[in-house]
XYZ file of N, CA and C in Angstrom:
270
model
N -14.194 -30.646 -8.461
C -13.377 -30.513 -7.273
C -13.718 -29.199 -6.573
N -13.723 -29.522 -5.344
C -14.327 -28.062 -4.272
C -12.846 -26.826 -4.029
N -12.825 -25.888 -4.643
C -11.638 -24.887 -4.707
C -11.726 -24.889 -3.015
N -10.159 -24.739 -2.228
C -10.602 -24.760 -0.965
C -9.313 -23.962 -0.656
N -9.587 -23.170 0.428
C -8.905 -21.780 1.074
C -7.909 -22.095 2.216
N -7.204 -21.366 2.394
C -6.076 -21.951 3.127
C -6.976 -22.363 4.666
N -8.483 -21.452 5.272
C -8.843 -22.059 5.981
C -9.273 -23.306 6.213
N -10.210 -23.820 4.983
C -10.321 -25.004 4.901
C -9.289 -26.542 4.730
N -7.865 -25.532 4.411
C -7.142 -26.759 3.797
C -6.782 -26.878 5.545
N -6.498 -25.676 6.189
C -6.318 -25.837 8.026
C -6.961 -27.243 9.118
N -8.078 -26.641 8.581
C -9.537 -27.015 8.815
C -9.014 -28.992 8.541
N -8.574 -29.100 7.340
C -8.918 -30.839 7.023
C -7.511 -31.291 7.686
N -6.700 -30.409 7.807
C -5.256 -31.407 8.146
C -5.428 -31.326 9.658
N -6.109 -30.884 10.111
C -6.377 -30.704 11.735
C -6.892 -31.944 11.182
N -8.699 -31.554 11.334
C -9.295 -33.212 11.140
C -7.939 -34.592 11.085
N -7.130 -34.793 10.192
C -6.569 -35.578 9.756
C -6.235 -35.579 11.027
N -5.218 -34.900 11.480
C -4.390 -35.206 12.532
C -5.086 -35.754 13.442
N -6.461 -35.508 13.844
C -6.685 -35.803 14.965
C -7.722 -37.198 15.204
N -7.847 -37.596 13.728
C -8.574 -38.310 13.666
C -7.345 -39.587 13.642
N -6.288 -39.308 13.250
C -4.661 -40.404 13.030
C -4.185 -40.343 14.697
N -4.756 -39.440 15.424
C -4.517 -39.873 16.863
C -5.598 -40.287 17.679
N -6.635 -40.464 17.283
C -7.371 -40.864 17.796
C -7.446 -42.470 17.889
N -8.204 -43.280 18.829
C -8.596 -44.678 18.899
C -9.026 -45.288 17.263
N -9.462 -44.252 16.585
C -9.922 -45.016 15.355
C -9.036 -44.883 14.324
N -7.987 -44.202 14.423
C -6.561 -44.155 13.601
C -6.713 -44.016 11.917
N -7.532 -44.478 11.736
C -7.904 -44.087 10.072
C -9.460 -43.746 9.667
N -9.931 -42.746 8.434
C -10.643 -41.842 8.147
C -11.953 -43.170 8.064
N -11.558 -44.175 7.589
C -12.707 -45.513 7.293
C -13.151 -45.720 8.929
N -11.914 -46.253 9.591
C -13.084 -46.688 10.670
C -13.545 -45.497 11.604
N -13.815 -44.479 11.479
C -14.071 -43.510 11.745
C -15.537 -42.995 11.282
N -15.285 -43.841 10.231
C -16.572 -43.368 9.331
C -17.551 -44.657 9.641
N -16.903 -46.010 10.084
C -17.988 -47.214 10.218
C -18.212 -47.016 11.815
N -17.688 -45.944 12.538
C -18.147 -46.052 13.944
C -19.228 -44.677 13.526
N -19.173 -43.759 13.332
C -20.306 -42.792 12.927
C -21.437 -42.953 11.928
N -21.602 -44.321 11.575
C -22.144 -45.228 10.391
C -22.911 -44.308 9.374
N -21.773 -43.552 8.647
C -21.677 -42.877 7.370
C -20.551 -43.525 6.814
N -21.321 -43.146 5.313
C -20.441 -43.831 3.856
C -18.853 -43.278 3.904
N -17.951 -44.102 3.873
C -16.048 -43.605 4.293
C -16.104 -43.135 2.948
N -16.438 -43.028 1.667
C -15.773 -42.715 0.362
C -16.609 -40.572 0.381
N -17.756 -40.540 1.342
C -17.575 -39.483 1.224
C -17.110 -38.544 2.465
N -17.101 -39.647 3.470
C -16.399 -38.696 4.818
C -14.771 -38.116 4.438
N -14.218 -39.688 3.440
C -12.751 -39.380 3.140
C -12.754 -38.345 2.026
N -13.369 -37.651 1.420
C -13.745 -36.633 0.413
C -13.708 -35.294 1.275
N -14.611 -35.298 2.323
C -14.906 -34.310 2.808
C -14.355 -33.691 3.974
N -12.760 -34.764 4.334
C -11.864 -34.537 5.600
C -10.859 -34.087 4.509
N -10.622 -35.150 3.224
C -9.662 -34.674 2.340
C -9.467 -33.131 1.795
N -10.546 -32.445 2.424
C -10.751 -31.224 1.201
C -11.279 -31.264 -0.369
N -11.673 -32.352 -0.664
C -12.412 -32.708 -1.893
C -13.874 -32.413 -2.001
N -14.237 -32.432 -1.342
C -15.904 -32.191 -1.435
C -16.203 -31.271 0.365
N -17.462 -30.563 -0.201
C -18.111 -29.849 0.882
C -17.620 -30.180 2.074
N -17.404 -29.754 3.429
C -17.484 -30.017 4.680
C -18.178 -28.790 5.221
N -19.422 -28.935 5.959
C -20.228 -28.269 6.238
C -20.410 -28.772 7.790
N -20.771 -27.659 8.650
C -20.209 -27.590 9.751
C -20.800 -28.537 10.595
N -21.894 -28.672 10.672
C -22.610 -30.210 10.809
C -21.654 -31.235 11.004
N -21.303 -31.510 9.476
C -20.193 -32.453 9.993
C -19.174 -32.286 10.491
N -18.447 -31.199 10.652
C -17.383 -31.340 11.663
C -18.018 -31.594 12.531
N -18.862 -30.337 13.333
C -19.161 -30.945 14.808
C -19.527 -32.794 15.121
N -20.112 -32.957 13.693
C -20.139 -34.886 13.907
C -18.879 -35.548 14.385
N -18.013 -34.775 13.631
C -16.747 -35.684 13.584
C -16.332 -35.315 15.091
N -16.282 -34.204 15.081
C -15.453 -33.671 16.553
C -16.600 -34.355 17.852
N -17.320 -34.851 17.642
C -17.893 -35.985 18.350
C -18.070 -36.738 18.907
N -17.978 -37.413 17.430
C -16.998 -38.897 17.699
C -15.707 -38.944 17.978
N -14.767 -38.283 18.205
C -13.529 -38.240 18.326
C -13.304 -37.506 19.603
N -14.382 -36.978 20.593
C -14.393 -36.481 21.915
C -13.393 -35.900 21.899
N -13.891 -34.530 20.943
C -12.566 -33.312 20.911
C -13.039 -32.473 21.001
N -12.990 -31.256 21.905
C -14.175 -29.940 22.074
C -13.851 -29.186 21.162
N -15.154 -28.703 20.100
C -15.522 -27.974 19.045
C -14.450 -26.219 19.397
N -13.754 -25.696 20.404
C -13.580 -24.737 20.442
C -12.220 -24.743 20.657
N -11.694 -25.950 21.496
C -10.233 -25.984 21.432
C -9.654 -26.810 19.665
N -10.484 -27.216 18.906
C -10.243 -28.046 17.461
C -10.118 -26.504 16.795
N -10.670 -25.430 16.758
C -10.692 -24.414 16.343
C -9.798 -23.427 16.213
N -8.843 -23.485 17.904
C -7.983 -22.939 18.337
C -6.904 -23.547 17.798
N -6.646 -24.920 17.230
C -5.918 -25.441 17.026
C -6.072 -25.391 15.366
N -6.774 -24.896 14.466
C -6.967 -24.698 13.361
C -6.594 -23.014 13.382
N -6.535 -21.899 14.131
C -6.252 -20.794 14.279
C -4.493 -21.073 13.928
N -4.050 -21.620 14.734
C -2.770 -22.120 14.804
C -2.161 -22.520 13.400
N -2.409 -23.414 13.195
C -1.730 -23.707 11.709
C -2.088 -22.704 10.530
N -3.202 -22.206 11.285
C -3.824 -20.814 10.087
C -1.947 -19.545 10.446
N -1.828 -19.465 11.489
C -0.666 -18.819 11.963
C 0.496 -19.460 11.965
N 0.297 -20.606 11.382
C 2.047 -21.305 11.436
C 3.109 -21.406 12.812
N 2.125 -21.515 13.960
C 2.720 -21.712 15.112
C 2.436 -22.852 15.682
N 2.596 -23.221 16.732
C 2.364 -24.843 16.840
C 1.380 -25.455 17.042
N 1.137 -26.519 16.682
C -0.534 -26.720 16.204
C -0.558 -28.181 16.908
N -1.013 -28.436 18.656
C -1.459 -29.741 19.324
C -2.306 -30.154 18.545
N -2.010 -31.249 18.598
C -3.108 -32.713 18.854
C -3.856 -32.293 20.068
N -5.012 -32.561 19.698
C -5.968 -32.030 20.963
C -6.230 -33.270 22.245
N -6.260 -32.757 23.391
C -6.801 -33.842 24.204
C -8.000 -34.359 24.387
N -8.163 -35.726 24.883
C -9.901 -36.302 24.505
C -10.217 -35.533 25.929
N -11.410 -35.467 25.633
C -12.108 -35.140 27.007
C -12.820 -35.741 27.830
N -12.414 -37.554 28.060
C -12.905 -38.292 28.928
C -11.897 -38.023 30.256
């Protein structure tokens, strides 16, 4: 199991959130629209295994969420203040 820091645990519950508001609503079809394996995307959003920045920016991608406001919004829960759901950027 990957020991993971309060940034990273930030880091995956963002992901979560925004991937549970997004059009693809769960971590699987998320993973069959970016056609990578779901048993390790759901590992690696979970905080279970590596997430290396690569793949976020993949994810933040596919989920048409800008890499700098997802950040700002991971600053946030790093600070325990209020932490949006980000807007798509179509």
């Amino acid at each position: 199991m990957v020991k993971t820091d309060r940034r990273l645990e930030a880091t995956s519950l963002q992901l979560l959130a925004e991937v549970a508001s997004s059009p693809y609503r769960s971590v699987r079809a998320l993973a069959d629209a970016m056609n990578v394996d779901y048993s390790t995307l759901n590992r690696q959003v979970n905080g279970k295994a590596t997430l290396r920045m690569d793949r976020i920016f993949d994810i933040l991608e596919a989920l048409d969420v800008p890499v700098d406001d997802f950040f700002i919004s991971v600053q946030h829960r790093l600070n325990g203040t209020r932490t949006p759901v980000l807007q798509r950027t179509a």
